[in-house]
Tab-separated table of C-alpha atoms in Angstrom:
chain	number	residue	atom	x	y	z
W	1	UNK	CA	103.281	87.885	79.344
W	2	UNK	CA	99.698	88.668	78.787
W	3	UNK	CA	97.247	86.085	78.062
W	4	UNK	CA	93.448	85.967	77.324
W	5	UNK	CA	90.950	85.581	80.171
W	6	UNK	CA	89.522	82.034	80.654
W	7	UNK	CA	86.328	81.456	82.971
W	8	UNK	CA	84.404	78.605	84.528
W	9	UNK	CA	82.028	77.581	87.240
W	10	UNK	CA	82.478	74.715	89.787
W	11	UNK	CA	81.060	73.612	93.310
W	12	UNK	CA	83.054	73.030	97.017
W	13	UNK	CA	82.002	71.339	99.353
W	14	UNK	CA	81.197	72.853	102.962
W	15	UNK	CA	79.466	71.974	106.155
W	16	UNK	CA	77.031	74.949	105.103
W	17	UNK	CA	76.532	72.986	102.187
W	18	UNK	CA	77.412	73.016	98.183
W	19	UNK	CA	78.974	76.351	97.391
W	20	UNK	CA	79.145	77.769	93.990
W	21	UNK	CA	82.724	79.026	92.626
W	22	UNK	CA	83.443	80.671	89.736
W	23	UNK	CA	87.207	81.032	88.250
W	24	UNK	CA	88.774	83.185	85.931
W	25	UNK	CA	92.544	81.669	84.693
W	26	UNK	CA	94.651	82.668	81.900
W	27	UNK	CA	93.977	81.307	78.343
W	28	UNK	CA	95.558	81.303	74.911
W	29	UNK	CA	92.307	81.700	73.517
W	30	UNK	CA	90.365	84.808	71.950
W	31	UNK	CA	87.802	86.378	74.581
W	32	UNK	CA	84.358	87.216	73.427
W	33	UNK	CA	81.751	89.051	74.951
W	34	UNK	CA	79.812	87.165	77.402
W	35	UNK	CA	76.482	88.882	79.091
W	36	UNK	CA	76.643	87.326	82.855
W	37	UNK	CA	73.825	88.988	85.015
W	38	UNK	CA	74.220	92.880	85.218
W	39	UNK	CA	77.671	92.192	83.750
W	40	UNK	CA	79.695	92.259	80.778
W	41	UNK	CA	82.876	89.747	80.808
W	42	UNK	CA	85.323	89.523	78.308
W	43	UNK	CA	85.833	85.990	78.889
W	44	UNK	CA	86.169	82.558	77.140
W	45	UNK	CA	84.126	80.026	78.459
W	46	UNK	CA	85.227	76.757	79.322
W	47	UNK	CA	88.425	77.398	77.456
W	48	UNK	CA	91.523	75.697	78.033
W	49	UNK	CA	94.149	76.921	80.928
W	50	UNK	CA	97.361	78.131	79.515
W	51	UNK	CA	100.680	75.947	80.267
W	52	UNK	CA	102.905	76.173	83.290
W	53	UNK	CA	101.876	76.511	86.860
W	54	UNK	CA	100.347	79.850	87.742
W	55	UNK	CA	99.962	81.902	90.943
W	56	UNK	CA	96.257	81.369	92.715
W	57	UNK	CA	93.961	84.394	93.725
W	58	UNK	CA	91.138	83.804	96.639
W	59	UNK	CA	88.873	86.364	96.394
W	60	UNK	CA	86.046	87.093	99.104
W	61	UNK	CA	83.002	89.365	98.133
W	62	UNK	CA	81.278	91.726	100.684
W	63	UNK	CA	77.845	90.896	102.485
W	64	UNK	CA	75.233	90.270	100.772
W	65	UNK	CA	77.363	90.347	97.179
W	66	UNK	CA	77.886	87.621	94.463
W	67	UNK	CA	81.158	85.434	93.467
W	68	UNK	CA	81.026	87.854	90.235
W	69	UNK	CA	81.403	91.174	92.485
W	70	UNK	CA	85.075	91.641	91.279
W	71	UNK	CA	84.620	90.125	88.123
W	72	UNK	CA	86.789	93.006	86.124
W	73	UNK	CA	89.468	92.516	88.524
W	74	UNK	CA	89.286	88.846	88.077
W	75	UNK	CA	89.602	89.150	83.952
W	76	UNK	CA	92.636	91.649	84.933
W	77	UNK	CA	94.217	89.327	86.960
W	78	UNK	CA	93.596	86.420	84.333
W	79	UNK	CA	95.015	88.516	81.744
W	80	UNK	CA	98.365	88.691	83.553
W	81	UNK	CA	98.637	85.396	83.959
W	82	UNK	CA	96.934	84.784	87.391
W	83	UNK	CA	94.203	82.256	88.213
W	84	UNK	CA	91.495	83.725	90.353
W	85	UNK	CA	88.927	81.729	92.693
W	86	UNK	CA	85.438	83.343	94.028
W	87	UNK	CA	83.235	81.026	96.224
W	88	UNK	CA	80.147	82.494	97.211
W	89	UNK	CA	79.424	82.527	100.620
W	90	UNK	CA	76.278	80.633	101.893
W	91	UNK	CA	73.841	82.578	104.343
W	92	UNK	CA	75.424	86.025	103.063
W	93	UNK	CA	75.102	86.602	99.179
W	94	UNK	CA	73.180	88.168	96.847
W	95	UNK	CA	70.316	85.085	96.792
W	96	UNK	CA	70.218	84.137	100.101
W	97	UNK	CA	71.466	87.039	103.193
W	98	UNK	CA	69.257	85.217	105.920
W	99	UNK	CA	73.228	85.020	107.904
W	100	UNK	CA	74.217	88.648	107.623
W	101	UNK	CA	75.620	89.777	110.305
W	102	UNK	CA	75.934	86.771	112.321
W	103	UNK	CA	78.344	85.071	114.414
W	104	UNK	CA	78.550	81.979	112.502
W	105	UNK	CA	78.246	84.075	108.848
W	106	UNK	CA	81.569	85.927	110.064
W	107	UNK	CA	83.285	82.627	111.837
W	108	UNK	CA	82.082	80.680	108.686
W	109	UNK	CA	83.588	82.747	105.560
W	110	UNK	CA	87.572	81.838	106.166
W	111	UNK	CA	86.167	78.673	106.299
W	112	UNK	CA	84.300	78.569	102.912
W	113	UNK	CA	87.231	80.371	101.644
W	114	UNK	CA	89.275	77.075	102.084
W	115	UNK	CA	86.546	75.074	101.036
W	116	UNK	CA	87.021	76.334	97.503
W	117	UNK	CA	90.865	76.767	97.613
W	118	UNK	CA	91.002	72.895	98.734
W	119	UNK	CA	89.039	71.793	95.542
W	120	UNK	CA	90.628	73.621	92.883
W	121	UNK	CA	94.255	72.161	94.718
W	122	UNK	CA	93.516	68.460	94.427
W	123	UNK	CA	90.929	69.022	90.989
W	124	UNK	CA	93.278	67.167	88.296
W	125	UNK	CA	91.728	70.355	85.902
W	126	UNK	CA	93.060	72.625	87.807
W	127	UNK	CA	95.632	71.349	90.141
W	128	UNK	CA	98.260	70.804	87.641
W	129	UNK	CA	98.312	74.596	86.800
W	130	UNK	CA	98.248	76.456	89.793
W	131	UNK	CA	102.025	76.723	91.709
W	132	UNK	CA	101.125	75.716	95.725
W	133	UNK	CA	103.915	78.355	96.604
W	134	UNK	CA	102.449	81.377	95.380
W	135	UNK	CA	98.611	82.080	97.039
W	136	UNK	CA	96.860	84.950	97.820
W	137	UNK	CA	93.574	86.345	99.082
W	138	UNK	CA	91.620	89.446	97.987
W	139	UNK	CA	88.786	90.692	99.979
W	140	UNK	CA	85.725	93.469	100.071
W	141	UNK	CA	84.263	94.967	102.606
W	142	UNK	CA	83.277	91.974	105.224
W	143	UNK	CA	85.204	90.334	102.590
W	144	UNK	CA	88.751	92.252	103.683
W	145	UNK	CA	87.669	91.014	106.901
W	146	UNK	CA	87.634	87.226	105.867
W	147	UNK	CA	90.778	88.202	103.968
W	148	UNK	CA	92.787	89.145	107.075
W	149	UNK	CA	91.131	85.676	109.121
W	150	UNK	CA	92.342	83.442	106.429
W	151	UNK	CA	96.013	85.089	107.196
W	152	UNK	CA	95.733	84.907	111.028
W	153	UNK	CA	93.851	87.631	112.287
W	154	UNK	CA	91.395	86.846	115.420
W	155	UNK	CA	88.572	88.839	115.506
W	156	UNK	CA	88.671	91.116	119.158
W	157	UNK	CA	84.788	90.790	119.070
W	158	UNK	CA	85.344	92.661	123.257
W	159	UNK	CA	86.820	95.369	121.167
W	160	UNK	CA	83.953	95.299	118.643
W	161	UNK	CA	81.703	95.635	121.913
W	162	UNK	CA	83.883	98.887	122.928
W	163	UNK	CA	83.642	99.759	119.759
W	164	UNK	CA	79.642	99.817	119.569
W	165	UNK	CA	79.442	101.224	122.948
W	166	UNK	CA	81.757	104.325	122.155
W	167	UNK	CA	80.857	104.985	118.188
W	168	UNK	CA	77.410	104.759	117.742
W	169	UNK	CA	77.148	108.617	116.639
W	170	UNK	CA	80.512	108.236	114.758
W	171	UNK	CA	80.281	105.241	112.765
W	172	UNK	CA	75.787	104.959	112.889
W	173	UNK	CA	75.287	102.736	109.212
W	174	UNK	CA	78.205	99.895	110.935
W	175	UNK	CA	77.123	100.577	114.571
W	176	UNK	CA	73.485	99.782	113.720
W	177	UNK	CA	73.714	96.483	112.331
W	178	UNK	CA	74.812	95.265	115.493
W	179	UNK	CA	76.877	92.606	114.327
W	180	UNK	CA	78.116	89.330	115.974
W	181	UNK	CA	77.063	90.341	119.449
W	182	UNK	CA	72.984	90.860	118.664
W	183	UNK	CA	72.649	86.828	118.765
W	184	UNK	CA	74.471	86.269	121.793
W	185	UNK	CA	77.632	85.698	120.755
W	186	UNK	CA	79.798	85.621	124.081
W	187	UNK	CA	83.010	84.756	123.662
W	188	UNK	CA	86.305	87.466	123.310
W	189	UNK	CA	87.822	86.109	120.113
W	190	UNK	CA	85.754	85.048	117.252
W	191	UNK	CA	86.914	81.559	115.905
W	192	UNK	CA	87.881	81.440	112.312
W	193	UNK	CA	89.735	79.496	109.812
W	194	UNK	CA	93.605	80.361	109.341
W	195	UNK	CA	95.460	78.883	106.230
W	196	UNK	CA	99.283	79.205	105.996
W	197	UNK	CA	98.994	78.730	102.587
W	198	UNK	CA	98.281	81.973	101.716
W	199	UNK	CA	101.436	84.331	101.718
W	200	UNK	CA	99.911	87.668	100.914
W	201	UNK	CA	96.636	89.771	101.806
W	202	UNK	CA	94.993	92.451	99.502
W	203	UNK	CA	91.696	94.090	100.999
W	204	UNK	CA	89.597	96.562	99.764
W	205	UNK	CA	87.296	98.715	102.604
W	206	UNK	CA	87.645	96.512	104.588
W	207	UNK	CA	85.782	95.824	108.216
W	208	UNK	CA	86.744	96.446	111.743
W	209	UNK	CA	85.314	98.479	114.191
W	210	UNK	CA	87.512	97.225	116.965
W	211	UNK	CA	87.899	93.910	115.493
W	212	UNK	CA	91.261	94.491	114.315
W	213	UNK	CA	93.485	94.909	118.066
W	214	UNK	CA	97.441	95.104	117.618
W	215	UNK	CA	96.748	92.000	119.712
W	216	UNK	CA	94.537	89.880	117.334
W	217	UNK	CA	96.393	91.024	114.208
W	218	UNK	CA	100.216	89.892	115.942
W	219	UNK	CA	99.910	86.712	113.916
W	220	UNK	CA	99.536	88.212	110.557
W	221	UNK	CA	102.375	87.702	109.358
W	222	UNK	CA	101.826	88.007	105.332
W	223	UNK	CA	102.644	91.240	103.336
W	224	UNK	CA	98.899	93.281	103.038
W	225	UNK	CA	98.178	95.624	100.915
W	226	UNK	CA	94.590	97.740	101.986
W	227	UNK	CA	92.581	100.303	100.848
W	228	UNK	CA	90.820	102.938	102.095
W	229	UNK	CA	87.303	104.335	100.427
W	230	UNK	CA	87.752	108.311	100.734
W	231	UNK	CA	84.131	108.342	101.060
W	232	UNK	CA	83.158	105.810	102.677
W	233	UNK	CA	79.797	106.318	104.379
W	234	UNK	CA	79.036	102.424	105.096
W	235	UNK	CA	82.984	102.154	107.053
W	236	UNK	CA	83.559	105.324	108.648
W	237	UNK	CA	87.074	106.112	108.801
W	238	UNK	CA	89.083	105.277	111.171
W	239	UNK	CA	87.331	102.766	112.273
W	240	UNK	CA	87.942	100.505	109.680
W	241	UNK	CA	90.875	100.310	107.308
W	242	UNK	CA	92.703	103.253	109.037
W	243	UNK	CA	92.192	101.062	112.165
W	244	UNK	CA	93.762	98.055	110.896
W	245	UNK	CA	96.864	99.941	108.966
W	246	UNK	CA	97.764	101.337	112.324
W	247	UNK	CA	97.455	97.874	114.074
W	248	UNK	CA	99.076	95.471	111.727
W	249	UNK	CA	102.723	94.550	113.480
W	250	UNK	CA	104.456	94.884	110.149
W	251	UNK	CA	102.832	97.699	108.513
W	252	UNK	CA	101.445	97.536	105.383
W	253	UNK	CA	100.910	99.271	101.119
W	254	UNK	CA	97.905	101.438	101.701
W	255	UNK	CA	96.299	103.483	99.076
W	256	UNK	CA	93.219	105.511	99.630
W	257	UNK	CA	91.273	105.895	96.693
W	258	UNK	CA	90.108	109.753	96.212
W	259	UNK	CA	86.288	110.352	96.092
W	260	UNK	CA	85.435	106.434	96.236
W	261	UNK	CA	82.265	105.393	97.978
W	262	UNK	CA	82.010	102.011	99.716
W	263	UNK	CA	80.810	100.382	96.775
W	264	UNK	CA	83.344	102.141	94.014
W	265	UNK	CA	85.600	99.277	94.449
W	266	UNK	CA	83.063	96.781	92.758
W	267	UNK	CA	83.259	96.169	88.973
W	268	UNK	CA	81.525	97.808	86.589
W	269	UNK	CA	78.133	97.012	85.561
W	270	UNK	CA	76.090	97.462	82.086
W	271	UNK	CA	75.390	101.349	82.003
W	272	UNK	CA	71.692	99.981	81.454
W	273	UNK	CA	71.657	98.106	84.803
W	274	UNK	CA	73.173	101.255	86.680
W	275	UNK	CA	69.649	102.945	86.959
W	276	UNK	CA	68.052	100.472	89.305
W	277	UNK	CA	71.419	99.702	91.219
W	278	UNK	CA	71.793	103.059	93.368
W	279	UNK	CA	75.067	103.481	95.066
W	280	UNK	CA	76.233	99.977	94.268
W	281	UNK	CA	77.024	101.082	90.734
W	282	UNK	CA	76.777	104.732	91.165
W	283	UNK	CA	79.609	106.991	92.043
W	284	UNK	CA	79.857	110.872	93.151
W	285	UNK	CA	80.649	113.479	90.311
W	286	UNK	CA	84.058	113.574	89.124
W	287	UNK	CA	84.677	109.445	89.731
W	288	UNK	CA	85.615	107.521	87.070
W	289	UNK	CA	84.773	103.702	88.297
W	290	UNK	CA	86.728	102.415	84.995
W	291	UNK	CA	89.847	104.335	85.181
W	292	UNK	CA	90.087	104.087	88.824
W	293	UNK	CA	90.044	100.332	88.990
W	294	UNK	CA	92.438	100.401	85.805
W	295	UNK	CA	94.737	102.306	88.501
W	296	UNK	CA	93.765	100.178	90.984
W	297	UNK	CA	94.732	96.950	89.398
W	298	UNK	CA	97.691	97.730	88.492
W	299	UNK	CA	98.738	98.348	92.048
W	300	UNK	CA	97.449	95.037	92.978
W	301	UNK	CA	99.606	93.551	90.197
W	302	UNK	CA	102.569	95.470	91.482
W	303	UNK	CA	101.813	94.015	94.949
W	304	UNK	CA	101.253	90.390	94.052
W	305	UNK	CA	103.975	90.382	91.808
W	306	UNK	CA	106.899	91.675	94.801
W	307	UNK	CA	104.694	89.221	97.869
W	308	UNK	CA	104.365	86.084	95.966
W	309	UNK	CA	108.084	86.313	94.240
């Protein structure tokens, strides 16, 4: 069944403080246009949540991004009848990015990730319409990361340590933000957030760089469903995605996406905001953003639809 896209904003509540959510959810109602930043949704505000108890979507944006990263995949998702949850994560967004990169940005964001999933679960709004049996969580960039802690990964920060020691010419633009280890961070696991609700993975470019140890992903235990940027300057491959496919005890879906930058796997913006955007809404010749995520999505659907059955 296909349904409308419905779309609101609410707050969770986290030790980092108030974090702003937004949802998308399926509606009977007639979308309109609705200008939201350098976005375009095809939304209706506020409207009401169709009946019956739908499947739940956590989605996790990459460093320094916004809850409305994914925002086309979000209306997608809607539109077939999934409700889809994006907090934004405090110290590393868009706003405010004085975290990135640190130890307690990359412990905190499975954390914040539960913060929202908890309030939309025991909200009378939306409780009543989401079905507790069939969660999920999406993730981009340091976003896949959080994706794979809220599942049961444990970050191998010694093997991020190799990693930086061995890569540095290899993998320079990930190598040279140093992260975790340039405050001090000491310890050989990184402690995160695990949630067994969540009974599938999707993640999109995501981060390793030595992270991601057969060894710290032998919990996972979720179906997961990556991709791989063909061009992806930011996550050299295989450091990254190619790293974690090959480590994950159970294997995985993996797509790469031909001639995709880093940033091809965020929605599409107004062609008038494009300009002053650079490579975040910019692709090389001969990528089609649009049809590409239309391709995309559907695999996601696909996925979601055969994990969450």
């Amino acid at each position: 069944m296909t349904y409308h896209a419905g779309f609101s904003l609410f707050r969770a509540s986290d030790p980092d403080g108030s974090i702003p959510c937004a949802i998308w959810y399926p509606t009977d109602e007639p979308a309109r246009v609705l200008r939201q930043g350098i976005y375009d949704f095809n939304v209706v505000r506020n409207g009401a949540i169709a009946s019956g108890q739908h499947p739940l979507i956590m989605m996790s944006h990459g460093s320094g991004g916004t809850r409305f990263g994914h925002c086309k995949t979000a209306e997608f998702l809607a539109q077939k009848g999934y409700i889809v949850v994006a907090p934004e994560h405090p110290f590393n967004n868009f706003f405010d990015d004085s975290g990135s990169g640190s130890a307690s940005v990359y412990s905190a964001r499975s954390r914040h990730v539960k913060a929202a999933l908890d309030t939309v679960l025991v909200e009378g709004k939306w409780a009543d319409s989401i079905d507790p049996t069939r969660i999920a969580v999406f993730g981009f960039s340091l976003g896949g990361f959080t994706a794979l802690t809220c599942v049961g990964a444990r970050p191998y920060v010694d093997g991020l340590r190799h990693h930086l020691r061995l890569n540095r010419e290899f993998d320079a633009t990930f190598c040279g933000y140093e992260v975790i280890v340039r405050d001090g961070f000491a310890e050989s696991y990184l402690p995160t957030t695990p949630d067994p609700r969540y009974k599938a993975c999707i993640a999109l470019a995501p981060v390793s760089g030595g992270l991601f140890t057969q060894e710290s992903l032998q919990d996972v235990e979720v179906p997961v469903l990556l991709f791989r940027a063909e061009r992806d300057m930011v996550l050299r491959n295989p450091f990254h995605a190619d790293e974690i496919r090959q480590n994950l005890p159970q294997g995985c879906a993996y797509h790469v996406t031909a001639k995709a930058g880093h940033f091809s796997y965020l929605s599409p913006v107004r062609d008038e905001a494009r300009a002053a955007l650079g490579e975040l809404a910019n692709d090389m010749p001969g990528f089609d953003r649009v049809a590409v995520h239309d391709d995309m999505h559907h695999k996601i659907v696909d996925f979601l639809h055969k994990a969450l059955s």
